[in-house]
PDB file of C-alpha atoms in Angstrom:
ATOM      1  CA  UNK F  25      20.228 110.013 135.202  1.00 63.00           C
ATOM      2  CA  UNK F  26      18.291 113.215 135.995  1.00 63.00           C
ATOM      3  CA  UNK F  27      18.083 112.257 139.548  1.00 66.00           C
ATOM      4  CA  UNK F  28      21.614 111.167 139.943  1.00 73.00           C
ATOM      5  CA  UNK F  29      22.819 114.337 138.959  1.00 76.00           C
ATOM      6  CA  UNK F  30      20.843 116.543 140.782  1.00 70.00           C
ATOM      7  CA  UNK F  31      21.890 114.368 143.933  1.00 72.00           C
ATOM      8  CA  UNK F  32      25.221 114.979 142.930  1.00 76.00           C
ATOM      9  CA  UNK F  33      24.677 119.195 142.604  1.00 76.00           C
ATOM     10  CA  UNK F  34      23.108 118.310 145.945  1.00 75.00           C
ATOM     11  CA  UNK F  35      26.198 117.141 146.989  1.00 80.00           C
ATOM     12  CA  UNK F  36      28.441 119.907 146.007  1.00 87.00           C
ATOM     13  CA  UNK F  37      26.392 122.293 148.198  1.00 89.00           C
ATOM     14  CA  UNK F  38      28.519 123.163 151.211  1.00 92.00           C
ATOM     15  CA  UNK F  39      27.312 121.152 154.500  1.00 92.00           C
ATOM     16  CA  UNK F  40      25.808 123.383 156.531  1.00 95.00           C
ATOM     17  CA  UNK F  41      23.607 124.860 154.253  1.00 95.00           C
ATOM     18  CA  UNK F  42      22.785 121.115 152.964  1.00 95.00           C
ATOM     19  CA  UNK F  43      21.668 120.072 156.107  1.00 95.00           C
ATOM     20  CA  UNK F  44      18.928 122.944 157.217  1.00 96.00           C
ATOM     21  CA  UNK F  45      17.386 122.301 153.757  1.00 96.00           C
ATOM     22  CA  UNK F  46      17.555 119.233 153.703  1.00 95.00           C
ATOM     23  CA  UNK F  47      15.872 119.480 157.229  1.00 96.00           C
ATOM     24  CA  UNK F  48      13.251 121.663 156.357  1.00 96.00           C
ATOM     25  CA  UNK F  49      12.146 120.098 153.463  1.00 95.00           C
ATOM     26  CA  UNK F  50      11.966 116.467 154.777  1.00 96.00           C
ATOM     27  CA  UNK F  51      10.193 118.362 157.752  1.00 96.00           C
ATOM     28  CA  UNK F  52       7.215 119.830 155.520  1.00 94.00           C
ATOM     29  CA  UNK F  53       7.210 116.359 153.656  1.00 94.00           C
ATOM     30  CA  UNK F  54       6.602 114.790 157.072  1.00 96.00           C
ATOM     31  CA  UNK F  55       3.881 117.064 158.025  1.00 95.00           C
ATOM     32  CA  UNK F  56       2.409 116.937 153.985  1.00 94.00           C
ATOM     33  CA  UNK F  57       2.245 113.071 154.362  1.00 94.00           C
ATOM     34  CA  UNK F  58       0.457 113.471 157.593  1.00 93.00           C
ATOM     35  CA  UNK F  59       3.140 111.752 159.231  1.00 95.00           C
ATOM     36  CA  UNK F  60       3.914 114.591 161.251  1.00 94.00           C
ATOM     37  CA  UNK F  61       1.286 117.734 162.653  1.00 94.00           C
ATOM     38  CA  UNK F  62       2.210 120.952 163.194  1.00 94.00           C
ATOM     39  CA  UNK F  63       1.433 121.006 166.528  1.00 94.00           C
ATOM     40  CA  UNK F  64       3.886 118.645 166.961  1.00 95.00           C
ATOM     41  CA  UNK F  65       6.871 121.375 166.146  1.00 95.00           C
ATOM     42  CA  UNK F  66       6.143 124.368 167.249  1.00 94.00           C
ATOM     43  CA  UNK F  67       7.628 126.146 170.153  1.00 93.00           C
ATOM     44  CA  UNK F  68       5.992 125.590 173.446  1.00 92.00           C
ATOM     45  CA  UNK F  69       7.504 127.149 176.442  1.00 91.00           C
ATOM     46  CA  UNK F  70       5.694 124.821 178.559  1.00 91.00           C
ATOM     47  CA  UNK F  71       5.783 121.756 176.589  1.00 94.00           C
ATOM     48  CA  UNK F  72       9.978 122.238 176.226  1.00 93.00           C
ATOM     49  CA  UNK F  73      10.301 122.702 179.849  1.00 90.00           C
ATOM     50  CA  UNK F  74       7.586 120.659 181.446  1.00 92.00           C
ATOM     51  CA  UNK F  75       7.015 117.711 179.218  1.00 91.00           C
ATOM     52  CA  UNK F  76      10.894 117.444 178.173  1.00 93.00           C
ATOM     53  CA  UNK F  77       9.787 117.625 174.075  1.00 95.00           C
ATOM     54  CA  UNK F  78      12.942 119.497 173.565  1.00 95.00           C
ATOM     55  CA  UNK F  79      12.674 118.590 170.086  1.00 95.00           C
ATOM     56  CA  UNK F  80      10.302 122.010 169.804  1.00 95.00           C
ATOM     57  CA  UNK F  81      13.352 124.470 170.093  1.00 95.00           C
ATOM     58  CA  UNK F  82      15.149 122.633 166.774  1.00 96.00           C
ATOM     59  CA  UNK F  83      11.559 121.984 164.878  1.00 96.00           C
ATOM     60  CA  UNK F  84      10.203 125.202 165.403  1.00 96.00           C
ATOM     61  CA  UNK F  85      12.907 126.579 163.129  1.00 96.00           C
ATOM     62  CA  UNK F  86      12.321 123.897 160.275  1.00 96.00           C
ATOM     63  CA  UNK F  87       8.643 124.289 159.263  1.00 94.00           C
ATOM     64  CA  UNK F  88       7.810 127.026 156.658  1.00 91.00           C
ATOM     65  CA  UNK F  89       3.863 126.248 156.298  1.00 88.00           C
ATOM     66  CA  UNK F  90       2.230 123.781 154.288  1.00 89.00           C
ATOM     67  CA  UNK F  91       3.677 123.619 150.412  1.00 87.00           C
ATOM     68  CA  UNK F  92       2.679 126.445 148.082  1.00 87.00           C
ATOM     69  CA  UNK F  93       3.968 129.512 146.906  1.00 85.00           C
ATOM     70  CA  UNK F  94       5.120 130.651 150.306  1.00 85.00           C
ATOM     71  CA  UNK F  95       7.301 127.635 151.160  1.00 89.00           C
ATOM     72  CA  UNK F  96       8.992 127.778 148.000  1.00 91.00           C
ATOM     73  CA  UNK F  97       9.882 131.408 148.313  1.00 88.00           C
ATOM     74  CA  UNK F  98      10.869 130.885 151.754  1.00 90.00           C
ATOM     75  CA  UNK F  99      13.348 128.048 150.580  1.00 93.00           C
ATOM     76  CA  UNK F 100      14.785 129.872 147.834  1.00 92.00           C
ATOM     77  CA  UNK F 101      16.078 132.541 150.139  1.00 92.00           C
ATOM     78  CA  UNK F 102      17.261 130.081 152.456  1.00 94.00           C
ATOM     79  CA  UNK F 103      19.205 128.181 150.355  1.00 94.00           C
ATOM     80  CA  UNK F 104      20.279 131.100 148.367  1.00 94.00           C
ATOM     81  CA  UNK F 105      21.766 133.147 151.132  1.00 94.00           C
ATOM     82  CA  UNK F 106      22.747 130.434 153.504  1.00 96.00           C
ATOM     83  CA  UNK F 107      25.310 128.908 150.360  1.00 95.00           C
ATOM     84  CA  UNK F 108      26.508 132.848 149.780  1.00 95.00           C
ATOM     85  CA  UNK F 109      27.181 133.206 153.332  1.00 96.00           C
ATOM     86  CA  UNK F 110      28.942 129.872 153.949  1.00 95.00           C
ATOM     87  CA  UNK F 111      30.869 130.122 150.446  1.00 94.00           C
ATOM     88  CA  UNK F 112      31.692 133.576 151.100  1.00 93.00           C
ATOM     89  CA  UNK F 113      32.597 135.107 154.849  1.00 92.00           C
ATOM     90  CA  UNK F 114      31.846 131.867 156.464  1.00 94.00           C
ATOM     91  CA  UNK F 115      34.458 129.678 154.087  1.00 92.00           C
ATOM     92  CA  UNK F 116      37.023 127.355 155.620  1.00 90.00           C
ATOM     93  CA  UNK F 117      34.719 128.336 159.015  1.00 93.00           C
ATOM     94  CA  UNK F 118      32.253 125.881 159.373  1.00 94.00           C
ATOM     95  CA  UNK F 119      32.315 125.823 162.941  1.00 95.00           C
ATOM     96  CA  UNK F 120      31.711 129.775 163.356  1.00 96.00           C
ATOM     97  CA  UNK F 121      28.900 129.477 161.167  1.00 96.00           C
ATOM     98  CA  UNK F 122      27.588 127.040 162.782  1.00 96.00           C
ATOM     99  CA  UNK F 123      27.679 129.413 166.226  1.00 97.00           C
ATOM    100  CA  UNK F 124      26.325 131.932 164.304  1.00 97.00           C
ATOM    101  CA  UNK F 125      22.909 129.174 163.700  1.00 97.00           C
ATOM    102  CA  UNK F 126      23.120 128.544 167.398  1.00 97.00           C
ATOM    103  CA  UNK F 127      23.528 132.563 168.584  1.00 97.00           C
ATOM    104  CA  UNK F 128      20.765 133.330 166.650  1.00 97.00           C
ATOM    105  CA  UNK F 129      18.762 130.437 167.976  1.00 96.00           C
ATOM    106  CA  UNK F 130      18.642 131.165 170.959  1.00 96.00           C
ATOM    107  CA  UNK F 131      18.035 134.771 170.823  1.00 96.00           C
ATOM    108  CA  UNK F 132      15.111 134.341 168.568  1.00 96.00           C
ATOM    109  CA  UNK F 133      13.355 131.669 170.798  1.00 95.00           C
ATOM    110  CA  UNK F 134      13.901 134.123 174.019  1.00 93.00           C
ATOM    111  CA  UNK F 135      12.780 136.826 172.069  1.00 93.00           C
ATOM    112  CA  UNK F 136       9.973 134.848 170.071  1.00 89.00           C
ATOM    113  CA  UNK F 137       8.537 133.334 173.309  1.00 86.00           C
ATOM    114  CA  UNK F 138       7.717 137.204 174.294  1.00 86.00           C
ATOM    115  CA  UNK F 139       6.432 137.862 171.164  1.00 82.00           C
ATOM    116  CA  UNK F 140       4.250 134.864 171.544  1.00 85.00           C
ATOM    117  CA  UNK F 141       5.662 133.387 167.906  1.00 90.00           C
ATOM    118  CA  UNK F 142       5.524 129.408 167.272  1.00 92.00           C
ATOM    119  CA  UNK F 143       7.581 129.230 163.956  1.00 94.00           C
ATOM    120  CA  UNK F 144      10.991 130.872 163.670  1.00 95.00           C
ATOM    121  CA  UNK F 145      11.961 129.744 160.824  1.00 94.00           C
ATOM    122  CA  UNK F 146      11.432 133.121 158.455  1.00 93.00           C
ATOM    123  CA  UNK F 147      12.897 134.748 160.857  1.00 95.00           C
ATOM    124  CA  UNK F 148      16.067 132.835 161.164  1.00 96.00           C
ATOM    125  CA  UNK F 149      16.177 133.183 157.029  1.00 95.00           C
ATOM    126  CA  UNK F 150      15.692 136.775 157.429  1.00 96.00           C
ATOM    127  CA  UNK F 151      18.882 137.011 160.222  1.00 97.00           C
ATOM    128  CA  UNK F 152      20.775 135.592 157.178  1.00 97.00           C
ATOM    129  CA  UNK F 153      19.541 137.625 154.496  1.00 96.00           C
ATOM    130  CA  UNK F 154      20.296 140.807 156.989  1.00 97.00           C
ATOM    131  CA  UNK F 155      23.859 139.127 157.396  1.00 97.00           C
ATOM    132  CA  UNK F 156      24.527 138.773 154.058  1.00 96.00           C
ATOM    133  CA  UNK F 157      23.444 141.753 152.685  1.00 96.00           C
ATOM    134  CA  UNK F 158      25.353 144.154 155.580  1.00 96.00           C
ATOM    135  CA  UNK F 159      28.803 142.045 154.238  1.00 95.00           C
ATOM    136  CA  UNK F 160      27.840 142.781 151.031  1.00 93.00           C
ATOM    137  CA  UNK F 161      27.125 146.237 150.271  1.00 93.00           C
ATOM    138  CA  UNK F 162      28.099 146.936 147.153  1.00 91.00           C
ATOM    139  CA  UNK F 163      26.382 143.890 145.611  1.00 92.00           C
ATOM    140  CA  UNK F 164      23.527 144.860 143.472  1.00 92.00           C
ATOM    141  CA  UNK F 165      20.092 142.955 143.993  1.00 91.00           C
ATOM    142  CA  UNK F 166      17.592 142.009 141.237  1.00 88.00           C
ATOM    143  CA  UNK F 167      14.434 141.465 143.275  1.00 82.00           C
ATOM    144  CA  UNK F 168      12.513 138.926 140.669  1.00 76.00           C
ATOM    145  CA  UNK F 169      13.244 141.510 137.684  1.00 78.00           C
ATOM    146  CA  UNK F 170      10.948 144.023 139.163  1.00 79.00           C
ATOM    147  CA  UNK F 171      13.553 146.221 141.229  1.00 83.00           C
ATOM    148  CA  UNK F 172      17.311 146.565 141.357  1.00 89.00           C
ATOM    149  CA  UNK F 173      18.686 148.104 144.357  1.00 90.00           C
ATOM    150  CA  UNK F 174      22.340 147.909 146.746  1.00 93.00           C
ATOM    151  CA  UNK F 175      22.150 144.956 149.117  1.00 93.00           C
ATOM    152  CA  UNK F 176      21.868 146.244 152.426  1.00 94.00           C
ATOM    153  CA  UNK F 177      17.885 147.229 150.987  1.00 94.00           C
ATOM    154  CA  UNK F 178      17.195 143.519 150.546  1.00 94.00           C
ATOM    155  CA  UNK F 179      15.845 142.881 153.896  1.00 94.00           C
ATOM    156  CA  UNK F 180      13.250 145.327 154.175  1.00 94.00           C
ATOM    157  CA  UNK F 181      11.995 144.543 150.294  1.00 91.00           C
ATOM    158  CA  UNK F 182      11.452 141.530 151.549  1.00 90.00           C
ATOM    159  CA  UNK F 183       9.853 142.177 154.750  1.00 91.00           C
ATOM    160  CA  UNK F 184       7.635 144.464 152.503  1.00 89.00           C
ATOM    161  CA  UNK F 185       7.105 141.422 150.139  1.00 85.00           C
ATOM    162  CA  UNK F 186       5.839 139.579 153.006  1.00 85.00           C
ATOM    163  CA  UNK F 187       3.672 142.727 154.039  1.00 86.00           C
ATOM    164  CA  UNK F 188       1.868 142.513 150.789  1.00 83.00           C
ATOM    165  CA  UNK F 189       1.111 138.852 150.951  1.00 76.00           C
ATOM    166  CA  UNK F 190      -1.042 139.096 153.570  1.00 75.00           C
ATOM    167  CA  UNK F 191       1.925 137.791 156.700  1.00 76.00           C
ATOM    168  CA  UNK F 192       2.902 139.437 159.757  1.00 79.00           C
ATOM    169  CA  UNK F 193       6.551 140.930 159.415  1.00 89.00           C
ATOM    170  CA  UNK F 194       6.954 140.891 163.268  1.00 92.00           C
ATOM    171  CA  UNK F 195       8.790 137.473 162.702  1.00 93.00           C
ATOM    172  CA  UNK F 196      11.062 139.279 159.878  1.00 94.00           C
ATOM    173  CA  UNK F 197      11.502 142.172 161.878  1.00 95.00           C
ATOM    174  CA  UNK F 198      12.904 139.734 164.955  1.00 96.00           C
ATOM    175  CA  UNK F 199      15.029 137.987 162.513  1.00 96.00           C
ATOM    176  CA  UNK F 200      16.705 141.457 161.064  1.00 96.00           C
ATOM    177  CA  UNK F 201      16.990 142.422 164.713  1.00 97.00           C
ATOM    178  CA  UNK F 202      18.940 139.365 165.576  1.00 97.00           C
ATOM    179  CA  UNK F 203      20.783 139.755 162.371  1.00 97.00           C
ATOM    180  CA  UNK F 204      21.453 143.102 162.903  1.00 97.00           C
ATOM    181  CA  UNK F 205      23.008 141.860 167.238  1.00 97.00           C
ATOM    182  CA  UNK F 206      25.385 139.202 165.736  1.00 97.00           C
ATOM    183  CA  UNK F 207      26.978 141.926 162.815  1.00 97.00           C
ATOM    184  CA  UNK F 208      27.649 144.465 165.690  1.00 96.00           C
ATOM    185  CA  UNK F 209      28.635 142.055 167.695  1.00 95.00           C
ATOM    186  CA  UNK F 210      31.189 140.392 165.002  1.00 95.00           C
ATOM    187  CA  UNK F 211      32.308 143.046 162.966  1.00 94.00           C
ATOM    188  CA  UNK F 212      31.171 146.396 164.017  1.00 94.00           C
ATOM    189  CA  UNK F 213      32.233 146.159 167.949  1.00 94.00           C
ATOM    190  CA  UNK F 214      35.695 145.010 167.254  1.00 92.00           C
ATOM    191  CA  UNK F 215      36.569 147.284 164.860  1.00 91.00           C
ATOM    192  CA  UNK F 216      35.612 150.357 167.682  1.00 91.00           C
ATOM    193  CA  UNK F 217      38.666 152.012 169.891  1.00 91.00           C
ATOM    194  CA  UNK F 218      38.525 149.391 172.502  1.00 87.00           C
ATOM    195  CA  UNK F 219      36.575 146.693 170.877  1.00 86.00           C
ATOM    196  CA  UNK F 220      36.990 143.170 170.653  1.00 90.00           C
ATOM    197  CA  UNK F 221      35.412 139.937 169.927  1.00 89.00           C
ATOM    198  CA  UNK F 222      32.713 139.341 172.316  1.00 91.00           C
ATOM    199  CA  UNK F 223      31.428 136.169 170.005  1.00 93.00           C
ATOM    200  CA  UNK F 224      33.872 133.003 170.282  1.00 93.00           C
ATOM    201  CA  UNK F 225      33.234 129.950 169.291  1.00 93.00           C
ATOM    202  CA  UNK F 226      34.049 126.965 171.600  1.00 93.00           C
ATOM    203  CA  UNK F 227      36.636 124.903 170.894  1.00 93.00           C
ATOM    204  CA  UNK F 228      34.274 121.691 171.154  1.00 94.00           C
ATOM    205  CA  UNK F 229      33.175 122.836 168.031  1.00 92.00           C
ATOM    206  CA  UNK F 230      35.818 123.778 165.874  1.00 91.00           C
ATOM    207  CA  UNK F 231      37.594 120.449 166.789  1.00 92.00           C
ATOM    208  CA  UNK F 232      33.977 118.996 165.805  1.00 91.00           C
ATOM    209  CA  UNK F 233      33.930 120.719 162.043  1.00 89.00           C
ATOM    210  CA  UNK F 234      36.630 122.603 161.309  1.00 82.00           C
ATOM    211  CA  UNK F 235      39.245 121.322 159.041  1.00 75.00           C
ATOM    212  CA  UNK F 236      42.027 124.232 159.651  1.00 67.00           C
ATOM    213  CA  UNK F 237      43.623 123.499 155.892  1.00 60.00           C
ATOM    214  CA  UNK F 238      40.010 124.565 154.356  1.00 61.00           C
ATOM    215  CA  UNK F 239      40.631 128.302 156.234  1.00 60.00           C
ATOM    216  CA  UNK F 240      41.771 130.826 153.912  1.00 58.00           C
ATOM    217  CA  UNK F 241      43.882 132.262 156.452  1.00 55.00           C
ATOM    218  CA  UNK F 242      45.475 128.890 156.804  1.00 49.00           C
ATOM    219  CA  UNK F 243      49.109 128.994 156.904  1.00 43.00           C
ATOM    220  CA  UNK F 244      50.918 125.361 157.050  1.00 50.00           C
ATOM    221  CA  UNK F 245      53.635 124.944 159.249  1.00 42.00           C
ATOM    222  CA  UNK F 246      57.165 124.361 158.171  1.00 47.00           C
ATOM    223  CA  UNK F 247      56.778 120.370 158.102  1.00 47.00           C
ATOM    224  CA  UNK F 248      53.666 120.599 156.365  1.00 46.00           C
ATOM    225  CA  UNK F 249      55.554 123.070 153.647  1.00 44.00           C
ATOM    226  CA  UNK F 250      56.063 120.997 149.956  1.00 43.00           C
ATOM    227  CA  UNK F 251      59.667 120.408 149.678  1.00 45.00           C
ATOM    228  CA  UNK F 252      61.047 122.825 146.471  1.00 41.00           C
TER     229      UNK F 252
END
């Protein structure tokens, strides 16, 4: 019974955000059961382009380390902040979130292959964090009872967080970068004298995953209209 209800919570969490945890936990699974190494997912310039293991650029965004304290903490922010962002700005928009996964993607990997980084996966949690917390800003955090603070701070606790555990913050400080692009890019730069949208999604994928009567700007058309 236990287990059939938390597959059913499981089920009520909104898709996106189902599927990366879903994908990052059956990931570090894989590699926990030996089934899978980690040198088998991280991002390898050469391996992606020479050998054709394309899988790298997906995998190198799924694996959070090996399971202990830090994978849980890393999974509680993701799943925390990925649901607020897809039940919140992103709702009725699957399709633009999922652009937003795919923007930062692919900025991260150009950018981490610079910085010489193999696992993107904190830093694609910290874009979302930064994304969430710039849309929010008059949300007040509790950081695990200890400090209470607007939202737009959360980022950099946690960067600070990972500072004191020992971890290089270069891969949170790519993902608040990143994070930082696609909110100037989406609601900063259009907003300016001049501005516009610079970020569309393609159609392909909003005919994919968007159903249009789940937007909240949805407005039926006169057939569709309930008869008085």
């Amino acid at each position: 019974m236990a287990g059939q209800r938390l597959a059913a919570g499981f089920l009520q969490v909104p898709a996106v955000t189902r599927a990366y945890t879903a994908a990052c936990v059956l990931t570090t699974a894989a590699v926990q059961l030996e089934l899978l190494s980690p040198f088998q997912l991280y991002f390898n310039p050469h391996l992606v382009f020479r050998k054709f293991q394309v899988w790298r650029l997906i995998t190198t965004f799924l694996f959070f380390g090996p399971l202990g304290f830090g994978f849980f903490f890393n999974m509680l922010f993701v799943f925390r902040y990925c649901r607020m962002l897809e039940e919140g700005s992103f709702r009725g928009r699957k399709a633009d979130f999922v652009f937003m996964f795919l923007f930062g993607g692919v900025l991260m990997t150009l950018l981490g292959f610079l910085g010489s980084l193999f696992f993107l996966g904190q830093a694609l949690m910290a874009m979302l964090v930064y994304v969430w917390s710039r849309r929010s800003p008059h949300v007040r955090v509790n950081f695990f009872g200890l400090l209470n603070f607007q939202a737009p701070f959360l980022p950099w606790a946690l960067m600070g967080f990972s500072l004191l555990l020992g971890n290089s913050v270069v891969t949170d400080l790519l993902g608040i970068l990143v994070g930082h692009i696609y909110y100037f890019l989406e609601d900063v730069f259009p907003n300016q004298p001049g501005g516009k949208r610079l970020l569309l999604t393609p159609s392909v994928l909003k005919l994919l995953l968007d159903d249009p009567q789940e937007d909240p700007n949805y407005l039926p058309l006169p057939e569709e209209q309930p008869e008085p």
